[in-house]
Amino acid sequence: MRSNSTRTWSLIFFSSVAVIFVLFSFGLILAQTPPASPATQTQPPQVLTPAPPPPTTPPRPLVMIDPAHGGAESGAVLNPTLLEKDVTLGLARRLRQDLTSRGVLVELVRDADVSLSTDDRAAKANAQRPILYLCLHASSETGAVRIFSALQPEATDNHGLFVSWNSAQSASLAMSRAAGQQLAAVLQKSGLAARSLTAALRPLNNITAPALAIEVGPAAAEISKLASADYQQTISAALANSVVALIPTLQSDAGVSR
Amino acid sequence: VITRQFVIVTAILFGLTIAMSVYVSQLRRRELTAPRVHSTAKVEHVAPPSSGSTEQVTLFVAYDDPGVLRAQSVSASLASGRQQRAEGLLRALIGVYTAKNSPHPLAVGSDVRDVFLADPGIAVIDLNSALVDSQVSGVLSEELTITSMIQTLATNISGLTRVKFLVDGKQRDTLAGHADLSEFYDVSQINDQVKELSQ
């Protein structure tokens, strides 16, 4: 009797181990399966969150705006009374207003003077699945707008269920670079000097959507302009027009039907 | 039965043990009370040997206005060792930045503490805090500093593939709030970046 009971428990134990092993192996195989076609490589990874339910109405494109720095991390000290974190927040609020008035859904990564790590910023942006992520910076170098995409290789081993945090941008990198060039071209047409470049700048590498960092700044002698409402409004309106012009390209790339 | 000789040998060994303990404790006390030469003395970099041959090298110099990199050929006296040569190249570049009317100003005292070269193709550049503290905070300005250093090394030291930066021997997140220093830089990507920054 006792021997039968022991045998039964042994059988249950080994069966459980076998089931766990089979499930684990299946998970591993699934995780290492490469994407089915090259077309899927250019889309944002579908693995971090479940796919959203089919929309009943055409979705409004969401643009995430991230005013860089904040809280104890002030960014560049542009002059004794002007900190980069304040300029980026002011500009982000104006840009939100300008984009919203043009029918674009906008969310700010921070809407107050708070500290956020670059990982927190990326996690917050990725969770919203935006069509475009814009990180705003300000500096005192040369009177131009500089648009940066991530400095990382386009091809990585991001296959299977999960993507590497440090190269999460790789799937969207080609689109980010194209968007940066288009944005610079539109800004130039509106009379602003603009350049499209690459930079090793967090959290661009960690964003799963097309992601750009925009650095604005007049020449050093005119740095106080950054705090003026007129200058910010000029930059914000030009950026809003450029982003609106960019949205159809982003939507077609993301496969969103309007 | 314990023999007399055994007792004598044991006593001698015991005496030697005591004597060595006293000697070691004296040495330790002397070490603790002696002034620490390495931590207090100002480190002076050894000048390149005057007998060393001068050669033409290409530096990639950053120009804040208009935000570009330009290749510049200079004459420099570099040591023959690969590592010393790498340090000499970066010191020549930093010398341009700390000079009067610099196109990309850094404070006097900015320096590279060490360059470690390891196979296969890895360079670790250890900057001092004076350089980092005087770096203008901004995405483009910081990228110009990083790119000019990597490209100067990669152009003059063959086989470099990846470069990592430390500050005062320690890992640091950013150069001055923007350029990422937490990861290795890939030299092939820097080549592409140099093309962008040269236009």
XYZ file of N, CA, C and O in Angstrom, chain A residues 62-253:
768
model
N -0.649 59.333 -32.127
C -0.144 59.851 -30.852
C 1.329 60.202 -30.989
O 2.138 59.379 -31.430
N 1.668 61.411 -30.621
C 3.073 61.845 -30.595
C 3.468 62.050 -29.137
O 2.792 62.770 -28.403
N 4.535 61.361 -28.705
C 5.042 61.545 -27.342
C 6.121 62.616 -27.379
O 7.066 62.518 -28.168
N 5.983 63.626 -26.537
C 7.007 64.679 -26.452
C 7.677 64.576 -25.093
O 6.999 64.555 -24.058
N 8.996 64.502 -25.114
C 9.767 64.322 -23.882
C 10.654 65.544 -23.643
O 11.685 65.698 -24.290
N 10.258 66.434 -22.727
C 11.138 67.559 -22.407
C 12.334 67.022 -21.609
O 12.156 66.539 -20.488
N 13.507 67.058 -22.179
C 14.675 66.432 -21.545
C 15.003 67.072 -20.204
O 14.658 68.224 -19.950
N 15.659 66.293 -19.365
C 16.109 66.707 -18.021
C 14.899 66.954 -17.101
O 13.799 66.541 -17.430
N 15.101 67.662 -15.995
C 14.008 67.896 -15.057
C 14.418 67.569 -13.635
O 15.295 66.729 -13.402
N 13.790 68.228 -12.686
C 14.090 68.005 -11.268
C 15.522 68.387 -10.946
O 16.006 69.448 -11.353
N 16.206 67.505 -10.243
C 17.587 67.804 -9.832
C 18.533 67.842 -11.025
O 19.607 68.433 -10.955
N 18.136 67.218 -12.112
C 19.002 67.174 -13.294
C 18.610 68.333 -14.218
O 17.627 68.243 -14.953
N 19.364 69.428 -14.134
C 18.931 70.653 -14.816
C 19.343 70.710 -16.280
O 18.872 71.565 -17.013
N 20.235 69.817 -16.710
C 20.731 69.905 -18.082
C 21.720 71.052 -18.188
O 22.353 71.439 -17.201
N 21.849 71.614 -19.371
C 22.825 72.699 -19.570
C 22.379 73.956 -18.828
O 21.186 74.267 -18.785
N 23.361 74.640 -18.247
C 23.086 75.947 -17.646
C 23.337 76.971 -18.759
O 24.473 77.324 -19.066
N 22.248 77.416 -19.384
C 22.372 78.235 -20.594
C 22.848 79.646 -20.265
O 23.613 80.239 -21.012
N 22.336 80.187 -19.161
C 22.924 81.376 -18.545
C 22.548 81.302 -17.068
O 21.808 80.397 -16.674
N 23.041 82.203 -16.226
C 22.839 82.011 -14.784
C 21.369 81.867 -14.375
O 21.070 81.297 -13.318
N 20.458 82.365 -15.191
C 19.047 82.268 -14.807
C 18.237 81.369 -15.746
O 17.020 81.290 -15.614
N 18.907 80.721 -16.668
C 18.178 79.936 -17.671
C 18.724 78.507 -17.732
O 19.869 78.289 -18.115
N 17.863 77.572 -17.322
C 18.274 76.169 -17.310
C 17.608 75.415 -18.462
O 16.458 75.696 -18.814
N 18.343 74.446 -18.989
C 17.824 73.679 -20.127
C 16.494 72.999 -19.797
O 15.576 72.957 -20.614
N 16.365 72.473 -18.560
C 15.144 71.728 -18.206
C 13.901 72.619 -18.296
O 12.817 72.133 -18.629
N 14.051 73.921 -17.995
C 12.902 74.826 -18.039
C 12.551 75.181 -19.493
O 11.376 75.290 -19.851
N 13.587 75.386 -20.299
C 13.353 75.706 -21.715
C 12.658 74.537 -22.406
O 11.682 74.721 -23.150
N 13.125 73.310 -22.132
C 12.529 72.151 -22.819
C 11.075 71.946 -22.397
O 10.233 71.607 -23.232
N 10.784 72.194 -21.116
C 9.394 72.007 -20.664
C 8.473 73.063 -21.287
O 7.373 72.739 -21.761
N 8.957 74.309 -21.322
C 8.146 75.378 -21.928
C 7.890 75.114 -23.401
O 6.757 75.245 -23.893
N 8.934 74.686 -24.095
C 8.802 74.415 -25.528
C 7.891 73.212 -25.768
O 7.081 73.207 -26.707
N 7.996 72.210 -24.913
C 7.147 71.013 -25.058
C 5.675 71.370 -24.893
O 4.825 70.869 -25.633
N 5.374 72.233 -23.941
C 3.963 72.624 -23.733
C 3.425 73.400 -24.936
O 2.293 73.202 -25.364
N 4.263 74.265 -25.491
C 3.831 75.001 -26.693
C 3.624 74.061 -27.870
O 2.650 74.191 -28.623
N 4.552 73.128 -28.008
C 4.446 72.185 -29.136
C 3.200 71.309 -28.984
O 2.522 71.009 -29.973
N 2.901 70.927 -27.744
C 1.678 70.140 -27.521
C 0.448 70.931 -27.979
O -0.424 70.406 -28.665
N 0.440 72.212 -27.603
C -0.700 73.064 -27.983
C -0.799 73.188 -29.504
O -1.883 73.046 -30.082
N 0.336 73.417 -30.142
C 0.338 73.603 -31.603
C -0.054 72.320 -32.339
O -0.765 72.369 -33.345
N 0.419 71.184 -31.857
C 0.072 69.915 -32.519
C -1.383 69.552 -32.270
O -2.073 69.067 -33.170
N -1.856 69.779 -31.051
C -3.251 69.462 -30.726
C -4.193 70.277 -31.602
O -5.195 69.762 -32.107
N -3.830 71.552 -31.821
C -4.681 72.406 -32.656
C -4.679 71.946 -34.114
O -5.544 72.342 -34.894
N -3.696 71.119 -34.471
C -3.633 70.578 -35.843
C -4.169 69.138 -35.901
O -3.930 68.420 -36.856
N -4.836 68.710 -34.847
C -5.516 67.411 -34.859
C -4.656 66.235 -34.448
O -5.023 65.084 -34.658
N -3.507 66.508 -33.845
C -2.620 65.411 -33.441
C -2.780 65.183 -31.935
O -2.824 66.138 -31.161
N -2.847 63.912 -31.556
C -2.922 63.557 -30.144
C -1.505 63.628 -29.567
O -0.580 63.042 -30.133
N -1.352 64.346 -28.445
C -0.011 64.547 -27.885
C -0.010 64.204 -26.402
O -0.960 64.508 -25.688
N 1.047 63.572 -25.965
C 1.228 63.352 -24.532
C 2.658 63.728 -24.175
O 3.588 63.458 -24.942
N 2.810 64.366 -23.005
C 4.148 64.724 -22.545
C 4.668 63.644 -21.606
O 3.925 63.143 -20.763
N 5.942 63.341 -21.726
C 6.552 62.374 -20.801
C 6.641 62.979 -19.409
O 6.449 62.291 -18.412
N 6.925 64.276 -19.324
C 6.832 64.977 -18.027
C 6.169 66.319 -18.271
O 6.452 66.986 -19.281
N 5.272 66.677 -17.356
C 4.575 67.952 -17.478
C 4.807 68.793 -16.226
O 3.979 69.622 -15.855
N 5.905 68.525 -15.545
C 6.270 69.264 -14.333
C 7.776 69.143 -14.153
O 8.432 68.391 -14.885
N 8.301 69.878 -13.175
C 9.749 69.850 -12.938
C 10.099 68.640 -12.071
O 10.333 68.766 -10.867
N 10.091 67.475 -12.692
C 10.363 66.240 -11.945
C 11.533 65.487 -12.578
O 11.797 65.615 -13.766
N 12.213 64.715 -11.734
C 13.327 63.885 -12.231
C 12.796 62.572 -12.781
O 11.971 61.927 -12.140
N 13.257 62.231 -13.941
C 12.918 60.927 -14.526
C 14.194 60.352 -15.129
O 14.924 61.068 -15.813
N 14.447 59.092 -14.883
C 15.618 58.471 -15.512
C 15.316 58.249 -16.994
O 14.146 58.234 -17.404
N 16.352 58.053 -17.780
C 16.117 57.810 -19.209
C 15.351 56.498 -19.414
O 14.544 56.387 -20.337
N 15.585 55.520 -18.549
C 14.840 54.260 -18.653
C 13.356 54.492 -18.358
O 12.491 53.922 -19.028
N 13.065 55.315 -17.360
C 11.660 55.622 -17.035
C 10.984 56.314 -18.219
O 9.826 56.042 -18.543
N 11.709 57.213 -18.841
C 11.155 57.951 -19.986
C 10.827 56.984 -21.125
O 9.750 57.048 -21.734
N 11.767 56.092 -21.407
C 11.545 55.137 -22.496
C 10.378 54.202 -22.177
O 9.547 53.920 -23.044
N 10.319 53.740 -20.937
C 9.236 52.823 -20.555
C 7.885 53.518 -20.691
O 6.918 52.929 -21.190
N 7.829 54.779 -20.270
C 6.572 55.521 -20.347
C 6.153 55.731 -21.809
O 4.980 55.564 -22.165
N 7.124 56.068 -22.648
C 6.821 56.293 -24.066
C 6.417 54.987 -24.748
O 5.418 54.934 -25.467
N 7.162 53.913 -24.506
C 6.862 52.631 -25.169
C 5.481 52.112 -24.793
O 4.797 51.500 -25.621
N 5.086 52.348 -23.542
C 3.787 51.849 -23.081
C 2.633 52.478 -23.854
O 1.577 51.872 -24.008
N 2.830 53.705 -24.368
C 1.758 54.410 -25.097
C 1.733 54.058 -26.584
O 0.821 54.459 -27.288
N 2.751 53.348 -27.061
C 2.855 52.949 -28.476
C 2.617 54.145 -29.409
O 1.712 54.119 -30.257
N 3.446 55.189 -29.275
C 3.232 56.380 -30.110
C 3.669 56.143 -31.553
O 4.418 55.211 -31.848
N 3.236 57.028 -32.423
C 3.669 56.959 -33.816
C 5.014 57.659 -33.977
O 5.766 57.398 -34.916
N 5.307 58.550 -33.031
C 6.581 59.292 -33.066
C 6.937 59.728 -31.645
O 6.075 60.159 -30.879
N 8.219 59.602 -31.299
C 8.728 60.072 -30.004
C 9.702 61.214 -30.277
O 10.620 61.068 -31.090
N 9.474 62.349 -29.639
C 10.357 63.512 -29.814
C 10.930 63.917 -28.462
O 10.171 64.175 -27.521
N 12.240 63.954 -28.357
C 12.885 64.387 -27.114
C 13.472 65.780 -27.370
O 14.231 65.968 -28.323
N 13.093 66.750 -26.539
C 13.518 68.135 -26.782
C 14.719 68.510 -25.915
O 14.733 68.247 -24.706
N 15.705 69.128 -26.543
C 16.894 69.627 -25.841
C 17.112 71.083 -26.252
O 16.596 71.530 -27.282
N 17.894 71.791 -25.465
C 18.241 73.181 -25.812
C 19.706 73.411 -25.486
O 20.224 72.865 -24.507
N 20.373 74.186 -26.312
C 21.784 74.475 -26.041
C 22.146 75.842 -26.598
O 21.318 76.507 -27.229
N 23.386 76.204 -26.357
C 23.822 77.532 -26.793
C 24.729 77.467 -28.010
O 25.500 78.375 -28.271
N 24.667 76.351 -28.734
C 25.580 76.213 -29.874
C 24.920 76.629 -31.182
O 23.872 76.100 -31.522
N 25.529 77.458 -31.882
C 25.143 77.877 -33.240
C 23.618 77.985 -33.455
O 22.864 77.192 -32.941
N 23.216 78.941 -34.197
C 21.784 79.177 -34.390
C 21.136 78.228 -35.364
O 20.790 78.592 -36.474
N 20.973 76.993 -34.960
C 20.340 76.015 -35.848
C 19.551 75.014 -35.021
O 19.767 74.876 -33.829
N 18.630 74.330 -35.698
C 17.912 73.227 -35.066
C 18.588 71.940 -35.517
O 18.801 71.736 -36.707
N 18.947 71.101 -34.560
C 19.608 69.838 -34.891
C 18.684 68.681 -34.536
O 18.115 68.640 -33.439
N 18.533 67.764 -35.463
C 17.627 66.631 -35.271
C 18.465 65.364 -35.259
O 19.172 65.074 -36.223
N 18.402 64.645 -34.138
C 19.257 63.468 -33.980
C 18.437 62.183 -33.969
O 17.410 62.106 -33.304
N 18.923 61.190 -34.700
C 18.402 59.826 -34.529
C 19.478 59.021 -33.808
O 20.612 59.476 -33.659
N 19.098 57.824 -33.372
C 20.003 57.040 -32.515
C 21.235 56.569 -33.280
O 21.153 56.245 -34.465
N 22.356 56.532 -32.583
C 23.587 55.985 -33.149
C 23.667 54.523 -32.721
O 24.123 54.213 -31.631
N 23.157 53.644 -33.551
C 23.246 52.215 -33.269
C 23.058 51.453 -34.571
O 22.517 51.993 -35.529
N 23.513 50.219 -34.627
C 23.356 49.469 -35.873
C 21.897 49.161 -36.162
O 21.111 48.967 -35.229
N 21.560 49.150 -37.465
C 20.179 48.837 -37.833
C 19.875 47.360 -37.619
O 18.781 46.991 -37.219
N 20.830 46.512 -37.929
C 20.587 45.072 -37.804
C 21.050 44.586 -36.433
O 22.194 44.776 -36.056
N 20.160 44.008 -35.680
C 20.527 43.399 -34.399
C 19.860 42.039 -34.317
O 19.138 41.635 -35.204
N 20.106 41.351 -33.226
C 19.512 40.012 -33.087
C 18.204 40.081 -32.302
O 17.925 39.227 -31.476
N 17.409 41.115 -32.564
C 16.122 41.231 -31.885
C 15.089 40.312 -32.528
O 14.245 40.733 -33.301
N 15.166 39.042 -32.223
C 14.217 38.073 -32.750
C 13.421 37.484 -31.606
O 13.836 37.530 -30.462
N 12.287 36.903 -31.958
C 11.537 36.155 -30.960
C 10.652 37.020 -30.098
O 10.196 38.086 -30.505
N 10.410 36.534 -28.891
C 9.397 37.161 -28.032
C 9.842 38.500 -27.464
O 9.034 39.364 -27.197
N 11.124 38.660 -27.217
C 11.595 39.846 -26.518
C 12.624 40.597 -27.361
O 13.330 39.999 -28.166
N 12.691 41.917 -27.134
C 13.731 42.707 -27.806
C 14.706 43.213 -26.753
O 14.343 43.431 -25.611
N 15.954 43.378 -27.169
C 16.964 43.870 -26.243
C 16.670 45.326 -25.896
O 16.389 46.140 -26.776
N 16.748 45.667 -24.629
C 16.438 47.022 -24.187
C 17.370 48.033 -24.847
O 16.946 49.099 -25.283
N 18.653 47.680 -24.936
C 19.631 48.632 -25.462
C 19.554 48.825 -26.967
O 20.126 49.773 -27.493
N 18.888 47.920 -27.669
C 18.760 48.098 -29.118
C 17.300 48.031 -29.544
O 16.990 47.598 -30.647
N 16.406 48.459 -28.656
C 14.969 48.422 -28.958
C 14.628 49.307 -30.155
O 13.662 49.070 -30.865
N 15.450 50.309 -30.412
C 15.188 51.249 -31.494
C 15.510 50.657 -32.863
O 15.055 51.167 -33.891
N 16.284 49.571 -32.891
C 16.831 49.096 -34.168
C 15.743 48.837 -35.216
O 15.949 49.110 -36.398
N 14.578 48.317 -34.794
C 13.513 48.018 -35.762
C 12.945 49.281 -36.395
O 12.430 49.248 -37.510
N 13.032 50.398 -35.690
C 12.457 51.658 -36.197
C 13.524 52.623 -36.703
O 13.206 53.754 -37.080
N 14.791 52.175 -36.672
C 15.884 53.113 -36.931
C 15.849 53.703 -38.341
O 16.051 54.919 -38.514
N 15.567 52.873 -39.337
C 15.529 53.383 -40.715
C 14.454 54.456 -40.837
O 14.673 55.519 -41.455
N 13.307 54.206 -40.209
C 12.216 55.182 -40.258
C 12.590 56.446 -39.489
O 12.283 57.564 -39.914
N 13.277 56.283 -38.353
C 13.701 57.451 -37.561
C 14.620 58.346 -38.379
O 14.483 59.571 -38.378
N 15.565 57.702 -39.088
C 16.523 58.495 -39.886
C 15.819 59.207 -41.043
O 16.083 60.385 -41.303
N 14.930 58.480 -41.683
C 14.179 59.107 -42.784
C 13.330 60.254 -42.258
O 13.253 61.331 -42.865
N 12.703 60.040 -41.098
C 11.861 61.079 -40.498
C 12.707 62.292 -40.117
O 12.288 63.448 -40.317
N 13.911 62.051 -39.611
C 14.802 63.156 -39.238
C 15.170 64.004 -40.441
O 15.168 65.241 -40.372
N 15.463 63.331 -41.549
C 15.837 64.075 -42.770
C 14.651 64.865 -43.306
O 14.798 66.015 -43.725
N 13.474 64.232 -43.265
C 12.281 64.920 -43.773
C 11.943 66.133 -42.892
O 11.608 67.205 -43.394
N 12.075 65.922 -41.579
C 11.786 67.015 -40.641
C 12.738 68.189 -40.884
O 12.324 69.354 -40.918
N 14.031 67.868 -41.076
C 15.019 68.921 -41.324
C 14.697 69.664 -42.620
O 14.792 70.903 -42.692
N 14.281 68.905 -43.645
C 13.968 69.532 -44.938
C 12.782 70.488 -44.805
O 12.809 71.610 -45.341
N 11.756 70.054 -44.068
C 10.573 70.911 -43.902
C 10.927 72.157 -43.084
O 10.483 73.269 -43.397
N 11.754 71.974 -42.057
C 12.166 73.132 -41.242
C 12.961 74.124 -42.081
O 12.812 75.339 -41.948
N 13.835 73.595 -42.951
C 14.629 74.473 -43.813
C 13.734 75.281 -44.750
O 13.975 76.464 -44.985
N 12.681 74.611 -45.243
C 11.754 75.325 -46.135
C 11.045 76.453 -45.404
O 10.675 77.461 -45.999
N 10.863 76.251 -44.069
C 10.185 77.300 -43.304
C 11.158 78.370 -42.816
O 10.809 79.208 -41.986
N 12.403 78.299 -43.284
C 13.348 79.375 -42.988
C 14.259 79.129 -41.798
O 15.042 79.999 -41.427
N 14.181 77.950 -41.175
C 15.063 77.657 -40.035
C 16.238 76.809 -40.514
O 16.047 75.866 -41.280
N 17.433 77.146 -40.041
C 18.588 76.306 -40.355
C 18.435 75.000 -39.581
O 18.236 75.031 -38.363
N 18.480 73.866 -40.264
C 18.262 72.578 -39.585
C 19.184 71.524 -40.170
O 19.486 71.533 -41.366
N 19.657 70.627 -39.291
C 20.531 69.522 -39.720
C 20.018 68.216 -39.157
O 19.505 68.177 -38.030
N 20.188 67.160 -39.923
C 19.828 65.825 -39.449
C 21.106 65.046 -39.179
O 21.947 64.892 -40.066
N 21.258 64.564 -37.933
C 22.497 63.906 -37.516
C 22.172 62.648 -36.706
O 20.998 62.354 -36.461
N 23.218 61.945 -36.288
C 23.020 60.822 -35.363
C 23.776 61.115 -34.077
O 24.772 61.852 -34.086
N 23.307 60.541 -32.978
C 23.982 60.764 -31.695
C 23.737 59.592 -30.760
O 22.671 58.970 -30.796
N 24.747 59.318 -29.939
C 24.588 58.306 -28.882
C 23.935 59.005 -27.702
O 24.611 59.567 -26.846
N 22.620 59.029 -27.711
C 21.878 59.842 -26.747
C 20.737 59.007 -26.180
O 19.857 58.566 -26.924
N 20.751 58.796 -24.874
C 19.642 58.081 -24.230
C 18.443 59.012 -24.135
O 18.636 60.217 -23.982
N 17.196 58.535 -24.200
C 16.826 57.135 -24.337
C 16.482 56.730 -25.765
O 15.696 55.810 -25.939
N 17.049 57.377 -26.781
C 16.664 57.053 -28.158
C 16.808 55.559 -28.449
O 15.964 54.960 -29.112
N 17.885 54.947 -27.935
C 18.128 53.522 -28.210
C 17.032 52.621 -27.651
O 16.874 51.493 -28.102
N 16.330 53.096 -26.649
C 15.369 52.239 -25.937
C 13.922 52.424 -26.396
O 13.020 51.814 -25.828
N 13.715 53.263 -27.405
C 12.342 53.545 -27.849
C 11.971 52.582 -28.979
O 12.741 52.396 -29.920
N 10.764 52.029 -28.915
C 10.351 51.042 -29.923
C 9.624 51.685 -31.112
O 9.209 50.981 -32.027
N 9.427 52.994 -31.090
C 8.784 53.714 -32.206
C 9.837 54.601 -32.870
O 10.924 54.780 -32.326
N 9.543 55.169 -34.052
C 10.462 56.164 -34.609
C 10.748 57.248 -33.557
O 9.821 57.776 -32.948
N 12.035 57.525 -33.341
C 12.414 58.409 -32.228
C 13.454 59.420 -32.679
O 14.420 59.068 -33.351
N 13.233 60.671 -32.313
C 14.164 61.748 -32.660
C 14.412 62.633 -31.449
O 13.517 62.819 -30.620
N 15.626 63.167 -31.369
C 15.918 64.203 -30.382
C 16.107 65.501 -31.141
O 16.775 65.514 -32.184
N 15.485 66.563 -30.655
C 15.578 67.852 -31.338
C 16.266 68.839 -30.395
O 15.809 69.052 -29.278
N 17.388 69.387 -30.854
C 18.128 70.351 -30.036
C 17.986 71.725 -30.672
O 18.384 71.916 -31.827
N 17.408 72.645 -29.921
C 17.247 74.002 -30.442
C 18.186 74.932 -29.696
O 18.544 74.681 -28.555
N 18.571 76.007 -30.349
C 19.410 76.968 -29.652
C 19.917 78.042 -30.560
O 20.499 77.742 -31.601
N 19.679 79.272 -30.192
C 20.255 80.365 -30.967
C 21.755 80.469 -30.691
O 22.277 79.724 -29.863
N 22.426 81.335 -31.372
C 23.851 81.540 -31.130
C 24.060 82.011 -29.690
O 23.156 82.564 -29.056
N 25.286 81.747 -29.167
C 25.568 82.011 -27.756
C 25.238 83.445 -27.355
O 24.759 83.699 -26.247
N 25.482 84.386 -28.257
C 25.245 85.796 -27.919
C 23.754 86.096 -27.760
O 23.377 87.077 -27.120
N 22.919 85.240 -28.326
C 21.474 85.495 -28.268
C 20.762 84.441 -27.428
O 19.583 84.160 -27.637
N 21.463 83.885 -26.465
C 20.932 82.738 -25.730
C 19.659 83.079 -24.953
O 18.800 82.203 -24.749
N 19.530 84.323 -24.524
C 18.338 84.684 -23.743
C 17.059 84.561 -24.577
O 15.966 84.495 -24.035
N 17.248 84.512 -25.910
C 16.092 84.317 -26.805
C 15.317 83.042 -26.456
O 14.106 82.958 -26.666
N 16.047 82.030 -25.953
C 15.419 80.745 -25.668
C 14.245 80.864 -24.698
O 13.332 80.055 -24.707
N 14.318 81.871 -23.835
C 13.247 82.033 -22.847
C 12.118 82.897 -23.381
O 11.061 82.984 -22.741
N 12.325 83.526 -24.526
C 11.293 84.452 -25.017
C 10.145 83.696 -25.675
O 10.339 82.693 -26.370
N 8.942 84.197 -25.429
C 7.732 83.557 -25.966
C 7.750 83.573 -27.490
O 7.344 82.593 -28.134
N 8.234 84.676 -28.071
C 8.231 84.781 -29.534
C 9.113 83.711 -30.178
O 8.718 83.051 -31.140
N 10.336 83.557 -29.620
C 11.266 82.571 -30.185
C 10.688 81.168 -30.052
O 10.698 80.382 -31.009
N 10.173 80.860 -28.848
C 9.622 79.519 -28.624
C 8.423 79.259 -29.550
O 8.258 78.153 -30.053
N 7.624 80.310 -29.753
C 6.446 80.130 -30.607
C 6.852 79.874 -32.051
O 6.263 79.044 -32.749
N 7.887 80.602 -32.509
C 8.381 80.410 -33.882
C 8.857 78.970 -34.076
O 8.500 78.300 -35.058
N 9.691 78.505 -33.122
C 10.238 77.143 -33.208
C 9.106 76.117 -33.121
O 9.037 75.156 -33.904
N 8.211 76.334 -32.159
C 7.126 75.378 -31.933
C 6.225 75.260 -33.168
O 5.866 74.147 -33.581
N 5.870 76.394 -33.760
C 4.983 76.362 -34.939
C 5.671 75.650 -36.101
O 5.049 74.833 -36.802
N 6.964 75.938 -36.289
C 7.695 75.285 -37.389
C 7.794 73.783 -37.150
O 7.606 72.976 -38.077
N 8.064 73.399 -35.904
C 8.142 71.973 -35.589
C 6.785 71.298 -35.777
O 6.695 70.188 -36.318
N 5.724 71.971 -35.319
C 4.379 71.385 -35.441
C 4.029 71.163 -36.912
O 3.542 70.081 -37.277
N 4.303 72.150 -37.762
C 4.028 71.986 -39.200
C 4.839 70.825 -39.782
O 4.340 70.044 -40.593
N 6.090 70.720 -39.347
C 6.960 69.659 -39.868
C 6.469 68.289 -39.427
O 6.466 67.338 -40.213
N 6.050 68.186 -38.158
C 5.579 66.895 -37.646
C 4.279 66.491 -38.350
O 4.107 65.328 -38.733
N 3.395 67.457 -38.562
C 2.129 67.155 -39.251
C 2.414 66.661 -40.672
O 1.784 65.712 -41.157
N 3.401 67.281 -41.327
C 3.760 66.849 -42.687
C 4.354 65.441 -42.684
O 4.280 64.720 -43.681
N 4.924 65.068 -41.573
C 5.608 63.776 -41.464
C 4.656 62.627 -41.151
O 4.936 61.462 -41.473
N 3.521 62.948 -40.550
C 2.639 61.902 -40.016
C 2.135 60.902 -41.069
O 2.152 59.693 -40.813
N 1.748 61.335 -42.279
C 1.311 60.328 -43.268
C 2.384 59.282 -43.550
O 2.079 58.098 -43.674
N 3.641 59.711 -43.651
C 4.730 58.754 -43.897
C 4.829 57.772 -42.727
O 4.991 56.564 -42.922
N 4.748 58.313 -41.521
C 4.853 57.444 -40.339
C 3.695 56.468 -40.278
O 3.869 55.300 -39.939
N 2.501 56.960 -40.626
C 1.324 56.098 -40.567
C 1.410 54.971 -41.598
O 1.084 53.838 -41.309
N 1.866 55.328 -42.801
C 1.946 54.276 -43.814
C 3.001 53.260 -43.429
O 2.855 52.054 -43.671
N 4.072 53.726 -42.793
C 5.109 52.792 -42.360
C 4.607 51.883 -41.244
O 4.924 50.711 -41.197
